[in-house]
Coordinates of N, CA, C and O and ligand atoms in Angstrom, one line a residue:
M9 N 18.5 -1.3 4.2 CA 17.3 -0.7 4.7 C 16.1 -1.6 4.2 O 16.0 -2.0 3.1
K10 N 15.2 -1.8 5.2 CA 14.1 -2.7 4.9 C 12.8 -1.9 4.9 O 12.5 -1.1 5.8
I11 N 11.9 -2.1 3.9 CA 10.6 -1.5 3.9 C 9.5 -2.5 3.6 O 9.8 -3.5 3.0
Y12 N 8.4 -2.3 4.2 CA 7.3 -3.2 4.1 C 6.3 -2.7 2.9 O 6.0 -1.5 2.9
I13 N 5.9 -3.6 2.1 CA 5.0 -3.4 1.0 C 3.8 -4.2 1.3 O 3.8 -5.4 1.0
I14 N 2.7 -3.5 1.7 CA 1.5 -4.3 2.2 C 0.3 -4.0 1.3 O 0.0 -2.8 1.0
N15 N -0.3 -5.1 1.0 CA -1.5 -5.0 0.1 C -2.7 -5.6 0.8 O -2.6 -6.7 1.4
G16 N -3.8 -5.0 0.8 CA -5.0 -5.4 1.4 C -5.9 -6.3 0.5 O -5.4 -6.9 -0.5
P17 N -7.2 -6.4 0.9 CA -8.1 -7.4 0.3 C -8.2 -7.2 -1.2 O -8.3 -6.1 -1.7
N18 N -8.3 -8.4 -1.9 CA -8.6 -8.5 -3.3 C -7.4 -8.1 -4.2 O -7.5 -8.2 -5.4
L19 N -6.3 -7.6 -3.6 CA -5.2 -7.2 -4.5 C -4.4 -8.4 -5.0 O -3.7 -8.3 -6.0
N20 N -4.6 -9.6 -4.3 CA -4.1 -10.8 -4.9 C -4.8 -11.2 -6.2 O -4.3 -12.0 -6.9
M21 N -5.9 -10.5 -6.4 CA -6.7 -10.8 -7.7 C -6.3 -9.9 -8.8 O -7.0 -9.9 -9.9
L22 N -5.3 -9.1 -8.7 CA -4.8 -8.2 -9.7 C -4.6 -9.1 -11.0 O -4.1 -10.2 -10.9
G23 N -5.0 -8.5 -12.1 CA -4.8 -9.2 -13.4 C -6.1 -9.9 -13.8 O -6.4 -10.2 -14.9
I24 N -6.9 -10.3 -12.7 CA -8.2 -10.9 -12.9 C -9.3 -10.0 -12.7 O -10.3 -9.8 -13.4
R25 N -9.2 -9.2 -11.5 CA -10.3 -8.3 -11.1 C -10.4 -7.1 -11.9 O -9.4 -6.4 -12.2
E26 N -11.5 -6.7 -12.4 CA -11.8 -5.4 -13.1 C -10.6 -4.8 -13.8 O -10.1 -3.8 -13.4
P27 N -10.2 -5.5 -14.8 CA -9.0 -5.0 -15.5 C -9.1 -3.6 -16.1 O -8.1 -2.9 -16.2
D28 N -10.4 -3.1 -16.3 CA -10.6 -1.8 -16.8 C -10.1 -0.8 -15.7 O -9.8 0.4 -16.0
K29 N -10.2 -1.2 -14.4 CA -9.8 -0.3 -13.3 C -8.4 -0.5 -12.8 O -7.7 0.4 -12.4
Y30 N -8.0 -1.8 -12.8 CA -6.8 -2.1 -12.1 C -5.7 -2.7 -13.0 O -4.6 -3.0 -12.6
G31 N -6.0 -2.8 -14.4 CA -5.0 -3.2 -15.3 C -4.9 -4.7 -15.4 O -5.7 -5.5 -14.7
T32 N -4.0 -5.2 -16.2 CA -3.9 -6.7 -16.5 C -2.7 -7.3 -15.8 O -2.5 -8.5 -15.9
D33 N -1.8 -6.5 -15.1 CA -0.7 -7.1 -14.5 C -1.2 -7.9 -13.2 O -2.0 -7.5 -12.5
T34 N -0.6 -9.1 -13.1 CA -0.9 -9.9 -11.9 C -0.2 -9.4 -10.7 O 0.8 -8.7 -10.7
Y35 N -0.7 -9.9 -9.5 CA -0.1 -9.5 -8.2 C 1.4 -10.0 -8.3 O 2.3 -9.2 -7.9
K36 N 1.6 -11.2 -8.8 CA 3.0 -11.7 -8.8 C 3.9 -10.8 -9.6 O 5.0 -10.5 -9.2
S37 N 3.4 -10.4 -10.8 CA 4.2 -9.5 -11.6 C 4.5 -8.2 -11.0 O 5.5 -7.6 -11.2
V38 N 3.5 -7.7 -10.3 CA 3.6 -6.4 -9.6 C 4.7 -6.5 -8.5 O 5.6 -5.7 -8.4
V39 N 4.6 -7.6 -7.8 CA 5.7 -7.9 -6.7 C 7.1 -7.9 -7.4 O 8.0 -7.3 -6.9
E40 N 7.2 -8.6 -8.5 CA 8.5 -8.7 -9.2 C 9.0 -7.3 -9.6 O 10.2 -7.0 -9.5
M41 N 8.0 -6.5 -10.1 CA 8.4 -5.2 -10.6 C 8.9 -4.3 -9.4 O 10.0 -3.7 -9.5
I42 N 8.2 -4.4 -8.3 CA 8.6 -3.6 -7.1 C 9.9 -4.1 -6.5 O 10.8 -3.4 -6.2
D43 N 10.1 -5.5 -6.6 CA 11.3 -6.1 -6.1 C 12.5 -5.6 -6.9 O 13.5 -5.3 -6.3
A44 N 12.4 -5.6 -8.2 CA 13.5 -5.2 -9.1 C 13.8 -3.7 -8.8 O 15.0 -3.3 -8.7
H45 N 12.8 -2.9 -8.6 CA 13.0 -1.5 -8.4 C 13.7 -1.3 -7.0 O 14.7 -0.5 -6.9
C46 N 13.3 -2.0 -6.0 CA 13.9 -1.9 -4.7 C 15.4 -2.4 -4.8 O 16.3 -1.7 -4.2
S47 N 15.6 -3.4 -5.5 CA 17.0 -3.9 -5.7 C 17.9 -2.8 -6.3 O 19.0 -2.6 -5.8
S48 N 17.4 -2.1 -7.3 CA 18.1 -1.1 -8.0 C 18.4 0.1 -7.0 O 19.4 0.8 -7.2
L49 N 17.6 0.2 -5.9 CA 17.8 1.3 -5.0 C 18.6 0.8 -3.7 O 18.9 1.5 -2.8
G50 N 18.9 -0.5 -3.7 CA 19.6 -1.1 -2.6 C 18.7 -1.2 -1.3 O 19.2 -1.2 -0.2
V51 N 17.4 -1.4 -1.6 CA 16.5 -1.4 -0.5 C 15.9 -2.9 -0.4 O 15.7 -3.5 -1.5
T52 N 15.6 -3.4 0.8 CA 15.1 -4.7 0.9 C 13.6 -4.6 1.2 O 13.2 -4.1 2.2
P53 N 12.8 -5.1 0.2 CA 11.3 -5.1 0.5 C 10.8 -6.3 1.2 O 11.3 -7.4 0.9
V54 N 9.8 -6.2 2.0 CA 9.1 -7.3 2.6 C 7.7 -7.2 2.1 O 7.0 -6.2 2.4
F55 N 7.3 -8.2 1.3 CA 5.9 -8.2 0.7 C 4.9 -8.9 1.6 O 5.2 -10.0 2.1
Y56 N 3.7 -8.4 1.6 CA 2.6 -9.0 2.3 C 1.3 -8.6 1.7 O 1.1 -7.5 1.4
Q57 N 0.4 -9.6 1.5 CA -0.9 -9.4 1.1 C -1.9 -10.2 1.9 O -1.6 -11.4 2.2
S58 N -3.0 -9.6 2.4 CA -4.0 -10.3 3.1 C -5.3 -9.8 2.8 O -5.5 -8.6 2.6
N59 N -6.3 -10.7 2.9 CA -7.7 -10.3 2.8 C -8.3 -10.0 4.2 O -9.5 -9.7 4.2
H60 N -7.5 -10.1 5.2 CA -8.0 -10.0 6.6 C -7.5 -8.8 7.3 O -6.3 -8.7 7.5
E61 N -8.4 -8.0 7.9 CA -8.0 -6.7 8.5 C -7.0 -6.9 9.7 O -6.0 -6.2 9.7
G62 N -7.3 -7.9 10.6 CA -6.4 -8.1 11.7 C -5.0 -8.5 11.3 O -4.0 -8.2 11.9
D63 N -4.9 -9.4 10.2 CA -3.6 -9.8 9.8 C -2.8 -8.6 9.2 O -1.6 -8.6 9.4
L64 N -3.5 -7.7 8.6 CA -2.8 -6.4 8.1 C -2.3 -5.6 9.3 O -1.2 -5.1 9.3
V65 N -3.1 -5.5 10.4 CA -2.7 -4.8 11.6 C -1.4 -5.5 12.2 O -0.5 -4.8 12.5
D66 N -1.5 -6.8 12.2 CA -0.3 -7.6 12.7 C 0.9 -7.3 11.9 O 2.0 -7.1 12.4
K67 N 0.8 -7.2 10.6 CA 1.9 -7.0 9.7 C 2.5 -5.6 9.9 O 3.7 -5.4 9.9
I68 N 1.6 -4.6 10.0 CA 2.0 -3.2 10.3 C 2.8 -3.2 11.6 O 3.9 -2.5 11.7
Q69 N 2.4 -3.8 12.6 CA 3.1 -3.9 13.9 C 4.4 -4.6 13.7 O 5.4 -4.2 14.3
E70 N 4.4 -5.7 12.9 CA 5.7 -6.4 12.7 C 6.7 -5.5 12.0 O 7.9 -5.6 12.4
A71 N 6.3 -4.6 11.1 CA 7.2 -3.7 10.5 C 8.0 -2.9 11.5 O 9.2 -2.7 11.4
Y72 N 7.3 -2.5 12.6 CA 7.9 -1.7 13.7 C 8.9 -2.6 14.4 O 10.1 -2.3 14.6
F73 N 8.4 -3.8 14.8 CA 9.2 -4.7 15.7 C 10.4 -5.2 14.9 O 11.5 -5.6 15.5
E74 N 10.3 -5.3 13.6 CA 11.4 -5.8 12.8 C 12.4 -4.7 12.3 O 13.3 -5.0 11.5
G75 N 12.1 -3.5 12.7 CA 13.0 -2.4 12.4 C 12.9 -1.9 11.0 O 13.9 -1.4 10.5
A76 N 11.8 -2.0 10.4 CA 11.6 -1.5 9.0 C 11.7 0.1 9.1 O 11.5 0.7 10.1
A77 N 12.2 0.6 7.9 CA 12.3 2.1 7.8 C 11.0 2.8 7.4 O 10.9 4.0 7.7
G78 N 10.1 2.0 6.8 CA 8.9 2.6 6.4 C 8.0 1.6 5.7 O 8.3 0.4 5.6
I79 N 6.8 2.1 5.4 CA 5.7 1.2 4.8 C 5.1 1.8 3.6 O 4.9 3.0 3.5
V80 N 4.9 1.0 2.5 CA 4.1 1.4 1.4 C 2.8 0.5 1.5 O 3.0 -0.7 1.6
I81 N 1.6 1.1 1.5 CA 0.4 0.3 1.7 C -0.7 0.7 0.7 O -0.9 1.8 0.5
N82 N -1.3 -0.4 0.1 CA -2.5 -0.2 -0.6 C -3.5 -1.0 0.3 O -3.6 -2.3 0.2
P83 N -4.3 -0.4 1.1 CA -5.2 -1.1 2.0 C -6.5 -1.6 1.3 O -7.4 -2.2 2.0
G84 N -6.6 -1.4 0.0 CA -7.8 -1.9 -0.7 C -9.0 -1.2 -0.1 O -9.0 -0.1 0.3
A85 N -10.1 -2.0 0.0 CA -11.4 -1.5 0.5 C -11.3 -1.1 2.0 O -12.1 -0.2 2.5
Y86 N -10.3 -1.6 2.7 CA -10.1 -1.2 4.1 C -9.7 0.3 4.3 O -9.8 0.8 5.3
T87 N -9.2 0.8 3.2 CA -8.9 2.3 3.1 C -10.1 3.1 3.7 O -10.0 4.0 4.4
H88 N -11.3 2.6 3.2 CA -12.5 3.4 3.4 C -13.3 3.0 4.6 O -14.3 3.6 4.9
T89 N -12.8 2.0 5.4 CA -13.5 1.5 6.5 C -12.7 1.4 7.8 O -13.3 1.3 8.9
S90 N -11.4 1.3 7.7 CA -10.6 0.8 8.8 C -9.9 1.8 9.7 O -8.9 2.3 9.3
I91 N -10.5 2.0 10.9 CA -9.8 2.8 11.9 C -8.7 2.0 12.5 O -7.6 2.5 12.9
A92 N -8.8 0.7 12.5 CA -7.8 -0.2 13.0 C -6.5 -0.1 12.3 O -5.4 0.0 12.9
L93 N -6.6 0.1 10.9 CA -5.3 0.2 10.1 C -4.7 1.6 10.4 O -3.5 1.7 10.5
L94 N -5.6 2.6 10.5 CA -5.1 4.0 10.8 C -4.3 3.9 12.1 O -3.2 4.4 12.2
D95 N -4.9 3.3 13.2 CA -4.3 3.3 14.5 C -3.0 2.5 14.4 O -2.0 2.8 15.1
A96 N -3.0 1.4 13.7 CA -1.8 0.6 13.6 C -0.6 1.4 13.0 O 0.5 1.4 13.5
V97 N -0.9 2.1 11.9 CA 0.2 2.9 11.3 C 0.6 4.0 12.3 O 1.8 4.2 12.5
K98 N -0.3 4.7 12.9 CA 0.0 5.7 13.9 C 0.9 5.1 15.0 O 1.8 5.8 15.4
S99 N 0.5 3.9 15.4 CA 1.2 3.4 16.6 C 2.7 3.0 16.3 O 3.5 3.0 17.2
T100 N 3.0 2.8 15.0 CA 4.4 2.4 14.7 C 5.2 3.7 14.5 O 6.4 3.6 14.5
M101 N 4.6 4.8 14.2 CA 5.3 6.1 14.0 C 6.2 6.0 12.7 O 7.1 6.8 12.5
L102 N 6.0 5.0 11.9 CA 6.8 4.8 10.7 C 6.2 5.6 9.6 O 5.0 5.8 9.5
P103 N 7.1 6.2 8.7 CA 6.6 6.9 7.5 C 5.9 5.9 6.6 O 6.4 4.8 6.4
C104 N 4.7 6.3 6.2 CA 3.9 5.4 5.4 C 3.3 6.1 4.2 O 2.9 7.2 4.3
V105 N 3.4 5.5 3.0 CA 2.9 6.0 1.8 C 1.7 5.2 1.4 O 1.8 3.9 1.3
E106 N 0.6 5.8 1.2 CA -0.7 5.2 0.7 C -0.7 5.2 -0.8 O -0.5 6.2 -1.4
I107 N -1.0 4.0 -1.4 CA -1.1 4.0 -2.8 C -2.4 3.3 -3.3 O -2.8 2.3 -2.7
H108 N -3.0 3.9 -4.3 CA -4.1 3.2 -4.9 C -3.9 3.2 -6.4 O -3.4 4.2 -7.0
I109 N -4.2 2.1 -7.0 CA -4.0 1.9 -8.5 C -4.9 2.7 -9.3 O -4.5 3.4 -10.2
S110 N -6.2 2.8 -8.8 CA -7.2 3.6 -9.5 C -7.2 5.0 -8.9 O -6.7 5.2 -7.9
K111 N -7.9 5.8 -9.7 CA -8.1 7.2 -9.2 C -9.3 7.3 -8.3 O -10.4 7.6 -8.8
V112 N -9.1 6.9 -7.1 CA -10.3 6.8 -6.1 C -11.1 8.0 -6.0 O -12.3 8.0 -5.8
E113 N -10.5 9.2 -6.2 CA -11.2 10.4 -6.0 C -12.2 10.7 -7.1 O -13.1 11.5 -7.0
E114 N -12.1 9.9 -8.2 CA -13.1 10.0 -9.3 C -14.1 8.9 -9.3 O -14.8 8.7 -10.3
R115 N -14.1 8.1 -8.2 CA -15.0 6.9 -8.2 C -16.1 7.2 -7.2 O -16.5 8.3 -7.0
E116 N -16.7 6.1 -6.7 CA -18.0 6.2 -5.9 C -17.7 7.1 -4.7 O -16.6 7.1 -4.2
D117 N -18.8 7.6 -4.1 CA -18.8 8.4 -2.9 C -18.1 7.6 -1.8 O -17.4 8.2 -1.0
F118 N -18.4 6.3 -1.7 CA -17.9 5.6 -0.5 C -16.4 5.4 -0.6 O -15.8 5.0 0.4
R119 N -15.8 5.7 -1.7 CA -14.3 5.6 -1.8 C -13.7 7.0 -1.5 O -12.5 7.1 -1.7
Q120 N -14.5 8.0 -1.2 CA -13.9 9.3 -1.0 C -13.3 9.5 0.4 O -12.5 10.4 0.7
V121 N -13.6 8.6 1.3 CA -13.0 8.6 2.6 C -11.8 7.7 2.7 O -11.8 6.6 2.2
S122 N -10.7 8.2 3.2 CA -9.5 7.3 3.5 C -9.2 7.6 5.0 O -8.7 8.7 5.3
Y123 N -9.4 6.6 5.8 CA -9.0 6.7 7.2 C -7.5 6.7 7.4 O -7.0 7.5 8.2
I124 N -6.8 5.9 6.6 CA -5.4 5.7 6.8 C -4.6 7.0 6.4 O -3.5 7.2 6.9
R125 N -5.2 7.8 5.5 CA -4.5 8.9 5.0 C -3.9 9.9 6.1 O -2.8 10.4 5.9
A126 N -4.7 9.9 7.2 CA -4.2 10.8 8.3 C -2.9 10.4 8.9 O -2.2 11.2 9.5
A127 N -2.5 9.2 8.6 CA -1.2 8.7 9.2 C -0.2 8.5 8.1 O 0.9 8.0 8.4
C128 N -0.4 9.0 6.9 CA 0.5 8.8 5.8 C 1.2 10.1 5.4 O 0.6 11.2 5.5
I129 N 2.4 10.0 4.9 CA 3.2 11.2 4.5 C 2.8 11.5 3.0 O 3.2 12.6 2.6
K130 N 2.2 10.6 2.3 CA 1.9 10.9 0.9 C 0.8 9.9 0.4 O 0.8 8.7 0.9
T131 N 0.0 10.3 -0.5 CA -1.0 9.4 -1.2 C -0.8 9.5 -2.7 O -0.7 10.6 -3.2
I132 N -0.7 8.4 -3.3 CA -0.6 8.3 -4.8 C -1.8 7.5 -5.3 O -2.1 6.4 -4.8
T133 N -2.5 8.1 -6.2 CA -3.7 7.5 -6.8 C -3.7 7.6 -8.3 O -3.2 8.6 -8.9
G134 N -4.3 6.6 -9.0 CA -4.6 6.7 -10.4 C -3.4 6.6 -11.3 O -3.5 6.9 -12.5
H135 N -2.2 6.1 -10.8 CA -1.1 5.9 -11.7 C -0.9 4.5 -12.1 O 0.2 4.1 -12.5
G136 N -1.9 3.7 -11.9 CA -1.8 2.2 -12.2 C -0.8 1.6 -11.2 O -0.5 2.2 -10.2
V137 N -0.3 0.4 -11.6 CA 0.7 -0.3 -10.7 C 2.0 0.5 -10.7 O 2.8 0.2 -9.7
K138 N 2.3 1.4 -11.6 CA 3.5 2.2 -11.5 C 3.5 3.0 -10.2 O 4.6 3.4 -9.7
G139 N 2.3 3.2 -9.7 CA 2.2 4.0 -8.4 C 3.0 3.3 -7.3 O 3.4 4.0 -6.4
Y140 N 3.1 2.0 -7.3 CA 3.9 1.4 -6.3 C 5.4 1.8 -6.3 O 6.0 2.0 -5.2
T141 N 6.0 1.8 -7.5 CA 7.4 2.2 -7.5 C 7.5 3.7 -7.2 O 8.5 4.1 -6.6
E142 N 6.5 4.5 -7.6 CA 6.5 5.9 -7.2 C 6.5 6.1 -5.7 O 7.1 6.9 -5.1
A143 N 5.7 5.2 -5.1 CA 5.5 5.3 -3.6 C 6.8 4.9 -3.0 O 7.3 5.5 -2.0
V144 N 7.5 3.9 -3.5 CA 8.8 3.5 -2.9 C 9.8 4.7 -3.1 O 10.5 5.0 -2.1
D145 N 9.8 5.3 -4.3 CA 10.7 6.4 -4.5 C 10.5 7.5 -3.5 O 11.4 8.1 -2.9
F146 N 9.2 7.8 -3.3 CA 8.8 8.9 -2.4 C 9.3 8.6 -1.0 O 9.9 9.4 -0.3
L147 N 9.1 7.4 -0.6 CA 9.4 6.9 0.8 C 11.0 7.0 1.0 O 11.5 7.5 2.0
I148 N 11.7 6.5 0.0 CA 13.2 6.5 0.1 C 13.7 7.9 0.1 O 14.6 8.3 0.9
D149 N 13.2 8.8 -0.8 CA 13.6 10.2 -0.8 C 13.3 10.9 0.6 O 14.2 11.6 1.1
Y150 N 12.2 10.6 1.2 CA 11.8 11.1 2.4 C 12.8 10.6 3.5 O 13.2 11.4 4.4
L151 N 13.1 9.3 3.5 CA 14.0 8.8 4.5 C 15.4 9.3 4.4 O 16.2 9.4 5.4
K152 N 15.8 9.7 3.1 CA 17.2 10.3 2.9 C 17.3 11.7 3.5 O 18.4 12.2 3.7
K153 N 16.2 12.4 3.6 CA 16.2 13.8 4.0 C 16.5 13.9 5.5 O 16.1 13.1 6.3
Ligands
DQA202 C1 -7.9 0.4 -4.5 C2 -9.1 1.3 -4.5 C3 -10.1 0.8 -3.4 O1 -11.3 1.6 -3.4 C4 -10.6 -0.6 -3.7 O2 -11.4 -1.1 -2.7 C5 -9.4 -1.5 -4.0 C6 -8.3 -1.1 -4.7 C7 -6.9 0.8 -5.6 O3 -5.8 0.3 -5.6 O4 -7.3 1.6 -6.5 O5 -9.4 -2.7 -3.6 O6 -7.2 0.5 -3.3

């Protein structure tokens, strides 16, 4: 079973960007952690990070055309702005879990909107980078049902 793990803008800066909010683990180490977790579950992850909205849309569509079982996505700031990402997830009809490292609901007003949430089966916020493995677990449990 293949799942896509998609990260949006500035998540390549993990470990450098605002460590008080996002922790000190680098993007590379987070990918390694998710990869190990997926291996232990017998799941094949496809990782992708981009700072560009259209490239993220392309990757979500690719998940559909490549026969992925589902998507875990941290859309970064595009969470709060992008109808294109919402439409992309809806168009694939794939189960999608939204994850945020920080507790977005306790942050600025502009972070209180999530367009993509309407197309997601679950949202995880504020659990740090552990949230990614929780998102994978939720998706896999959902797919097994
Ligand atoms: C984030 C929260 C977003 O508001 C922010 O723009 C990010 C990261 C998170 O993981 O907590 O880039 O998605």
